[in-house]
Short mmCIF file of C-alpha atoms and ligand atoms in Angstrom, two decimals:
data_model
loop_
_atom_site.label_atom_id
_atom_site.label_comp_id
_atom_site.label_asym_id
_atom_site.label_seq_id
_atom_site.Cartn_x
_atom_site.Cartn_y
_atom_site.Cartn_z
CA MET A 1362 -19.43 -2.50 -27.62
CA GLY A 1363 -20.36 -5.73 -25.83
CA GLU A 1364 -18.83 -7.09 -22.65
CA PHE A 1365 -16.60 -9.58 -24.49
CA GLU A 1366 -15.24 -7.01 -26.91
CA LEU A 1367 -14.57 -4.65 -24.00
CA ILE A 1368 -12.65 -7.34 -22.12
CA SER A 1369 -10.58 -8.38 -25.11
CA ARG A 1370 -9.85 -4.79 -26.12
CA TYR A 1371 -8.87 -3.34 -22.76
CA PHE A 1372 -7.99 -6.16 -20.40
CA HIS A 1373 -6.57 -9.05 -22.37
CA ALA A 1374 -2.77 -8.97 -22.39
CA PRO A 1375 -0.24 -11.74 -22.95
CA PHE A 1376 1.86 -12.98 -20.02
CA ALA A 1377 5.10 -12.71 -21.96
CA ASN A 1378 6.26 -9.88 -19.68
CA PHE A 1379 5.95 -12.05 -16.61
CA PRO A 1380 8.45 -14.91 -16.89
CA ASN A 1381 8.32 -15.19 -13.09
CA VAL A 1382 4.77 -16.54 -13.12
CA GLU A 1383 4.11 -17.54 -16.74
CA ARG A 1384 4.38 -21.22 -16.05
CA LEU A 1385 2.13 -21.05 -12.97
CA ILE A 1386 -0.83 -19.73 -14.95
CA GLU A 1387 -2.23 -22.38 -17.25
CA THR A 1388 -5.31 -20.36 -18.24
CA GLY A 1389 -5.96 -16.66 -17.71
CA ILE A 1390 -8.78 -14.50 -19.10
CA GLY A 1391 -11.22 -16.23 -21.43
CA ASP A 1392 -12.53 -19.35 -19.74
CA ASP A 1393 -14.97 -19.84 -16.87
CA CYS A 1394 -12.11 -19.79 -14.38
CA ALA A 1395 -8.43 -18.94 -14.37
CA VAL A 1396 -6.35 -22.08 -13.87
CA LEU A 1397 -3.15 -22.02 -11.82
CA ALA A 1398 -0.74 -24.92 -11.53
CA PRO A 1399 -0.39 -25.92 -7.86
CA LEU A 1400 2.22 -23.78 -6.16
CA THR A 1401 4.95 -24.82 -3.84
CA GLY A 1402 5.14 -22.85 -0.61
CA ARG A 1403 2.16 -20.73 0.46
CA LEU A 1404 -0.57 -19.03 -1.55
CA VAL A 1405 -1.54 -15.63 -0.10
CA ILE A 1406 -4.72 -13.83 -1.18
CA SER A 1407 -6.14 -10.38 -0.49
CA THR A 1408 -9.13 -8.49 -1.89
CA ASP A 1409 -9.99 -4.78 -1.74
CA THR A 1410 -12.86 -2.74 -3.11
CA CYS A 1411 -12.58 0.92 -4.09
CA VAL A 1412 -15.85 2.82 -4.51
CA SER A 1413 -15.97 6.09 -6.42
CA GLY A 1414 -16.62 9.07 -4.14
CA SER A 1415 -15.54 7.18 -1.07
CA HIS A 1416 -12.13 5.56 -1.74
CA PHE A 1417 -11.17 7.97 -4.50
CA PRO A 1418 -12.67 11.31 -5.60
CA ALA A 1419 -15.65 10.95 -7.98
CA ASP A 1420 -13.75 12.96 -10.60
CA ALA A 1421 -10.45 11.07 -10.17
CA SER A 1422 -8.62 10.33 -13.42
CA ALA A 1423 -8.91 6.80 -14.80
CA GLU A 1424 -5.14 6.44 -14.41
CA MET A 1425 -5.34 7.30 -10.71
CA VAL A 1426 -8.16 4.81 -10.12
CA ALA A 1427 -6.14 2.05 -11.82
CA ALA A 1428 -2.81 2.80 -10.13
CA ARG A 1429 -4.31 3.15 -6.66
CA SER A 1430 -6.64 0.13 -6.85
CA LEU A 1431 -3.86 -2.20 -7.94
CA GLY A 1432 -1.10 -0.52 -5.90
CA SER A 1433 -2.95 -0.73 -2.60
CA SER A 1434 -3.70 -4.42 -3.14
CA VAL A 1435 -0.18 -5.33 -4.26
CA SER A 1436 1.04 -3.53 -1.13
CA ASP A 1437 -0.75 -6.20 0.93
CA LEU A 1438 1.39 -8.82 -0.84
CA ALA A 1439 4.51 -6.80 0.00
CA ALA A 1440 3.48 -6.65 3.65
CA MET A 1441 3.31 -10.48 3.76
CA GLY A 1442 6.71 -10.80 2.08
CA ALA A 1443 4.99 -12.38 -0.93
CA GLU A 1444 5.89 -12.45 -4.60
CA PRO A 1445 3.02 -11.51 -6.96
CA VAL A 1446 1.36 -14.32 -8.95
CA GLY A 1447 -1.71 -12.70 -10.51
CA PHE A 1448 -4.82 -10.62 -9.89
CA THR A 1449 -8.47 -10.52 -10.83
CA LEU A 1450 -10.48 -7.38 -11.48
CA ALA A 1451 -14.19 -6.94 -10.80
CA LEU A 1452 -15.16 -3.72 -12.51
CA THR A 1453 -18.52 -2.00 -12.18
CA LEU A 1454 -18.99 0.83 -14.67
CA PRO A 1455 -21.84 3.36 -14.92
CA ASN A 1456 -21.48 3.40 -18.74
CA ILE A 1457 -19.03 2.43 -21.46
CA ASN A 1458 -16.73 5.40 -21.88
CA GLU A 1459 -14.02 4.32 -24.29
CA ALA A 1460 -11.60 7.13 -23.45
CA TRP A 1461 -11.89 6.26 -19.74
CA LEU A 1462 -11.47 2.52 -20.41
CA GLN A 1463 -8.47 3.14 -22.65
CA ALA A 1464 -6.75 5.24 -19.96
CA PHE A 1465 -7.71 2.85 -17.15
CA GLY A 1466 -6.62 -0.25 -19.10
CA SER A 1467 -3.28 1.16 -20.18
CA GLN A 1468 -2.38 2.39 -16.67
CA LEU A 1469 -3.50 -0.94 -15.22
CA HIS A 1470 -1.20 -2.80 -17.61
CA GLU A 1471 1.65 -0.40 -16.96
CA SER A 1472 1.38 -0.88 -13.19
CA ALA A 1473 0.89 -4.65 -13.57
CA SER A 1474 4.05 -4.85 -15.70
CA ALA A 1475 6.06 -2.83 -13.18
CA TRP A 1476 5.05 -5.20 -10.37
CA ARG A 1477 5.09 -8.30 -12.62
CA ILE A 1478 1.57 -9.30 -11.73
CA PRO A 1479 -0.65 -10.47 -14.62
CA LEU A 1480 -4.42 -9.94 -14.84
CA ILE A 1481 -5.88 -13.45 -14.91
CA GLY A 1482 -9.64 -12.85 -14.85
CA GLY A 1483 -12.45 -10.72 -13.59
CA ASP A 1484 -16.00 -9.59 -14.05
CA THR A 1485 -17.60 -6.58 -15.70
CA THR A 1486 -20.95 -5.19 -14.61
CA LYS A 1487 -23.01 -2.01 -14.85
CA GLY A 1488 -23.55 0.28 -11.85
CA PRO A 1489 -21.77 3.00 -9.83
CA LEU A 1490 -18.02 2.98 -10.54
CA THR A 1491 -16.46 0.35 -8.26
CA VAL A 1492 -13.18 -1.49 -8.64
CA THR A 1493 -12.45 -4.71 -6.76
CA VAL A 1494 -8.98 -6.17 -7.08
CA THR A 1495 -8.05 -9.59 -5.73
CA VAL A 1496 -4.34 -10.32 -5.63
CA PHE A 1497 -2.70 -13.72 -5.41
CA GLY A 1498 0.87 -14.13 -4.28
CA ARG A 1499 3.19 -16.81 -3.06
CA VAL A 1500 5.73 -17.17 -0.30
CA GLN A 1501 8.23 -19.99 -0.57
CA ASP A 1502 9.11 -20.10 3.15
CA GLN A 1503 7.53 -18.13 5.99
CA CYS A 1504 5.15 -15.17 5.62
CA LEU A 1505 5.47 -11.85 7.47
CA TYR A 1506 2.51 -11.73 9.82
CA ARG A 1507 1.23 -9.00 12.13
CA HIS A 1508 1.87 -11.29 15.05
CA GLY A 1509 5.34 -12.44 16.04
CA ALA A 1510 6.81 -9.22 17.48
CA SER A 1511 8.18 -9.09 21.07
CA PRO A 1512 8.98 -6.40 23.66
CA GLY A 1513 12.53 -5.05 23.27
CA GLU A 1514 12.47 -5.25 19.46
CA ASP A 1515 12.93 -2.23 17.20
CA VAL A 1516 10.15 -0.65 15.16
CA TRP A 1517 11.14 0.33 11.61
CA VAL A 1518 9.43 2.11 8.76
CA SER A 1519 10.34 2.44 5.07
CA GLY A 1520 10.39 5.68 3.04
CA PHE A 1521 8.63 8.83 4.20
CA LEU A 1522 5.26 9.09 5.93
CA GLY A 1523 2.44 11.61 5.57
CA ASP A 1524 2.97 12.66 1.95
CA ALA A 1525 -0.08 10.90 0.52
CA ALA A 1526 -2.45 12.20 3.23
CA ALA A 1527 -1.07 15.71 2.80
CA ALA A 1528 -1.93 15.47 -0.90
CA LEU A 1529 -5.66 14.98 -0.27
CA PRO A 1530 -6.48 18.70 -0.08
CA LEU A 1531 -4.45 19.20 -3.28
CA LEU A 1532 -6.65 16.85 -5.31
CA GLU A 1533 -9.27 19.54 -5.72
CA ARG A 1534 -6.82 22.01 -7.24
CA PRO A 1535 -6.03 22.07 -10.95
CA ARG A 1536 -2.86 20.08 -11.58
CA ALA A 1537 -1.22 23.02 -13.35
CA SER A 1538 -1.55 25.21 -10.24
CA LEU A 1539 0.56 22.87 -8.08
CA THR A 1540 4.12 23.78 -7.19
CA PRO A 1541 6.81 21.14 -7.93
CA LEU A 1542 6.87 20.18 -4.23
CA GLU A 1543 3.09 19.89 -4.06
CA ARG A 1544 3.26 17.74 -7.19
CA GLN A 1545 5.65 15.38 -5.40
CA LEU A 1546 3.09 14.92 -2.61
CA TYR A 1547 0.31 14.46 -5.16
CA GLN A 1548 2.29 11.75 -6.88
CA ARG A 1549 2.69 9.82 -3.64
CA TYR A 1550 -1.12 9.70 -3.37
CA GLU A 1551 -1.73 9.10 -7.06
CA SER A 1552 0.62 6.18 -7.63
CA PRO A 1553 1.53 4.17 -4.54
CA GLN A 1554 4.73 2.11 -4.83
CA PRO A 1555 4.27 -1.23 -3.05
CA ARG A 1556 7.51 -2.22 -1.29
CA LEU A 1557 7.69 -5.68 -2.87
CA LYS A 1558 11.48 -6.00 -2.89
CA LEU A 1559 11.78 -4.88 0.70
CA GLY A 1560 8.98 -7.18 1.89
CA SER A 1561 10.59 -10.15 0.27
CA LYS A 1562 14.03 -9.36 1.74
CA LEU A 1563 12.54 -8.97 5.21
CA ARG A 1564 11.36 -12.58 5.37
CA GLY A 1565 13.38 -14.32 8.06
CA ILE A 1566 14.58 -10.97 9.47
CA ALA A 1567 11.45 -9.02 10.48
CA THR A 1568 9.33 -10.54 13.23
CA ALA A 1569 6.11 -8.76 12.14
CA ALA A 1570 5.07 -6.40 9.35
CA ILE A 1571 2.16 -4.36 8.01
CA ASP A 1572 1.70 -1.87 5.19
CA VAL A 1573 0.81 1.65 6.27
CA SER A 1574 -2.58 2.20 4.65
CA ASP A 1575 -4.55 3.76 7.52
CA GLY A 1576 -1.77 5.76 9.22
CA LEU A 1577 1.33 4.78 11.17
CA VAL A 1578 -0.24 4.78 14.63
CA ALA A 1579 -3.35 2.83 13.61
CA ASP A 1580 -1.35 0.28 11.63
CA LEU A 1581 1.39 -0.16 14.24
CA MET A 1582 -1.41 -0.72 16.73
CA HIS A 1583 -2.47 -3.75 14.65
CA ILE A 1584 1.03 -5.22 15.06
CA CYS A 1585 0.93 -4.43 18.79
CA SER A 1586 -2.51 -5.99 19.31
CA ALA A 1587 -1.64 -9.10 17.28
CA SER A 1588 1.69 -9.43 19.12
CA SER A 1589 0.35 -8.55 22.62
CA CYS A 1590 2.72 -5.65 23.26
CA GLY A 1591 2.90 -1.86 23.01
CA ALA A 1592 5.28 0.61 21.37
CA LEU A 1593 7.22 3.75 22.26
CA ILE A 1594 7.93 5.93 19.22
CA ASP A 1595 10.53 8.72 19.00
CA GLU A 1596 9.01 11.82 17.48
CA ASP A 1597 12.33 12.93 16.01
CA ALA A 1598 12.79 9.62 14.21
CA ILE A 1599 9.59 9.81 12.13
CA PRO A 1600 10.75 10.18 8.51
CA LEU A 1601 9.23 13.32 6.94
CA SER A 1602 10.00 14.20 3.32
CA SER A 1603 11.48 17.57 2.41
CA ALA A 1604 8.41 18.15 0.19
CA LEU A 1605 6.12 17.67 3.20
CA LEU A 1606 8.23 19.86 5.50
CA ALA A 1607 8.47 22.61 2.89
CA THR A 1608 4.69 22.66 2.37
CA PHE A 1609 3.37 22.32 5.94
CA SER A 1610 4.39 23.31 9.46
CA GLN A 1611 6.42 20.74 11.42
CA GLN A 1612 3.37 20.03 13.58
CA ASP A 1613 0.99 19.43 10.67
CA ALA A 1614 3.61 17.36 8.82
CA LEU A 1615 4.01 15.14 11.89
CA SER A 1616 0.26 14.82 12.28
CA TYR A 1617 -0.11 13.71 8.64
CA ALA A 1618 2.69 11.19 9.17
CA LEU A 1619 1.14 9.70 12.31
CA LYS A 1620 -2.52 9.76 11.34
CA GLY A 1621 -2.64 9.99 7.56
CA GLY A 1622 -3.00 6.87 5.46
CA ASP A 1623 -2.30 5.89 1.85
CA ASP A 1624 1.51 5.94 2.03
CA TYR A 1625 1.83 2.16 1.53
CA GLU A 1626 5.20 2.07 3.23
CA LEU A 1627 6.08 -0.96 5.35
CA CYS A 1628 6.18 -0.80 9.14
CA PHE A 1629 8.00 -3.78 10.64
CA THR A 1630 9.68 -5.01 13.78
CA ALA A 1631 12.99 -6.82 14.26
CA PRO A 1632 15.41 -7.76 17.03
CA GLN A 1633 18.07 -5.16 17.89
CA SER A 1634 20.70 -7.65 16.74
CA ALA A 1635 19.41 -7.22 13.16
CA ARG A 1636 20.12 -3.45 12.97
CA ASN A 1637 23.14 -3.66 10.66
CA LEU A 1638 21.51 -6.24 8.45
CA ILE A 1639 18.40 -4.08 8.06
CA GLN A 1640 20.43 -0.95 7.30
CA SER A 1641 22.13 -2.92 4.53
CA LEU A 1642 18.70 -3.46 2.89
CA SER A 1643 18.10 0.26 2.42
CA ALA A 1644 19.48 0.47 -1.14
CA ASP A 1645 16.05 0.82 -2.79
CA VAL A 1646 14.27 2.75 -0.06
CA ALA A 1647 15.37 4.52 3.12
CA LEU A 1648 14.69 2.64 6.36
CA SER A 1649 14.20 4.47 9.65
CA ARG A 1650 14.29 2.99 13.12
CA ILE A 1651 11.49 4.87 14.86
CA GLY A 1652 11.07 3.27 18.26
CA ILE A 1653 10.91 0.21 20.41
CA LEU A 1654 8.31 -2.36 21.48
CA ARG A 1655 7.54 -2.82 25.17
CA ARG A 1656 5.29 -4.84 27.44
CA GLU A 1657 2.97 -1.95 28.32
CA SER A 1658 0.07 -1.94 25.83
CA GLY A 1659 -0.85 1.00 23.61
CA ILE A 1660 1.31 3.37 21.59
CA ALA A 1661 3.13 6.32 23.13
CA MET A 1662 5.41 8.92 21.62
CA ARG A 1663 8.57 10.29 23.20
CA LYS A 1664 9.25 13.97 22.67
CA HIS A 1665 12.07 15.80 24.50
CA GLY A 1666 12.28 12.89 26.94
CA GLU A 1667 8.58 13.11 27.78
CA GLU A 1668 6.01 10.45 26.92
CA VAL A 1669 2.67 11.20 25.31
CA LYS A 1670 0.11 8.41 24.88
CA LEU A 1671 -1.23 8.31 21.32
CA MET A 1672 -3.35 5.20 21.20
CA SER A 1673 -4.66 2.63 23.60
CA LYS A 1674 -6.61 -0.53 22.84
CA GLY A 1675 -9.76 1.60 22.78
CA GLY A 1676 -8.46 3.87 19.99
CA TYR A 1677 -6.88 7.30 19.74
CA ASP A 1678 -6.05 9.01 23.04
CA HIS A 1679 -4.12 12.07 22.17
CA PHE A 1680 -4.66 13.29 18.67
CA LYS A 1681 -7.04 16.17 19.22
CA GLU A 1682 -4.29 18.67 20.05
CA ASN A 1683 -2.22 17.74 17.02
CA SER A 1684 -5.03 17.20 14.61
CA VAL A 1685 -5.16 18.62 11.13
CA THR A 1686 -8.72 19.57 10.26
P1 LIG B 1726 -18.70 -15.92 -16.70
O1 LIG B 1726 -20.06 -15.46 -17.13
O2 LIG B 1726 -18.38 -17.35 -16.98
O3 LIG B 1726 -18.37 -15.50 -15.31
P2 LIG B 1726 -17.65 -13.56 -17.91
O4 LIG B 1726 -18.49 -13.29 -19.14
O5 LIG B 1726 -17.97 -12.81 -16.70
O6 LIG B 1726 -17.68 -15.14 -17.67
O7 LIG B 1726 -16.12 -13.35 -18.28
C1 LIG B 1726 -15.54 -13.96 -19.40
C2 LIG B 1726 -14.05 -14.03 -19.19
O8 LIG B 1726 -13.53 -12.71 -19.13
C3 LIG B 1726 -13.64 -14.72 -17.89
O9 LIG B 1726 -12.44 -15.42 -18.12
C4 LIG B 1726 -13.40 -13.57 -16.93
O10 LIG B 1726 -12.43 -13.91 -15.96
C5 LIG B 1726 -12.89 -12.47 -17.88
N1 LIG B 1726 -13.23 -11.10 -17.44
C6 LIG B 1726 -14.45 -10.53 -17.31
N2 LIG B 1726 -14.37 -9.24 -16.90
C7 LIG B 1726 -13.06 -8.98 -16.75
C8 LIG B 1726 -12.31 -7.84 -16.34
N3 LIG B 1726 -12.89 -6.67 -15.98
N4 LIG B 1726 -10.97 -7.96 -16.29
C9 LIG B 1726 -10.36 -9.11 -16.61
N5 LIG B 1726 -10.99 -10.22 -17.03
C10 LIG B 1726 -12.33 -10.16 -17.10
MG1 LIG B 1727 -18.57 -13.41 -14.69
#
């Protein structure tokens, strides 16, 4: 099978499912470039590369590679408050394995349909399995940046934290051996759910936002650095799923939630006066108020009224004691 047949068989799909963007895309796959009609508002763009053996296990299923590559990139759009417009796919394959391509292509289209983001172009080359996704989105008014937060504002997080990181050790086990609770954790890693609706509703309410891809503390630190402030987090307010708490000790669960990445929840800040408004947005996903921003730099956690410093500008300060090996 040649490159062109491969593209038309596995990657070419009509835009009929995407009435939101159909009229923006004048030409998709098939010409030298995709052609988009000029957008009103702002165009936001993000690109991410996933390399086999480093961003996903070398023996990961094709479905997992597709869902995670696209999901993690679409999550960046959610974190900006953007609406998806389209994405390109640069795919490097070691060989042409039709069963793999079939599974990858159909999961990619399933995820793309769920998030209403059409594939508008790409490139296909031979080499070690590598997937680069570039997402394009638009924001009609103002974007959610990492800067813009101020001392005194609340820190919020969507959903539950730590599940995806806790699933990493499970990836090596046969699927059939997992308990239903372990399977729930596994699913959080396998198919991230970008918080597109939430991100878009937070425009004009949140003062700063980021998606949690590297771990709550590391990602909140990005907001703090960009906004020139620090944060005090309440340990008891960190949202931990019942699946995580049933599978690990409280201490390990908390450590996964603070340090573990791959959850793709949104962490955002907002004035205290917006508390009721934000609670009213929690129909699709739970929202937890986990702490407060302050002038003093770095991130500290409050536990039984006592403060423990977790991260300063130089990096982690206090994770060794809590760490999960
Ligand atoms: P060119 O040589 O002009 O870059 P290509 O032969 O690489 O063109 O690609 C032909 C068409 O197929 C282009 O429209 C390109 O965007 C699309 N394409 C190539 N690979 C992929 C892929 N993996 N996914 C989606 N579209 C692809
Ligand atoms: Mg090309």
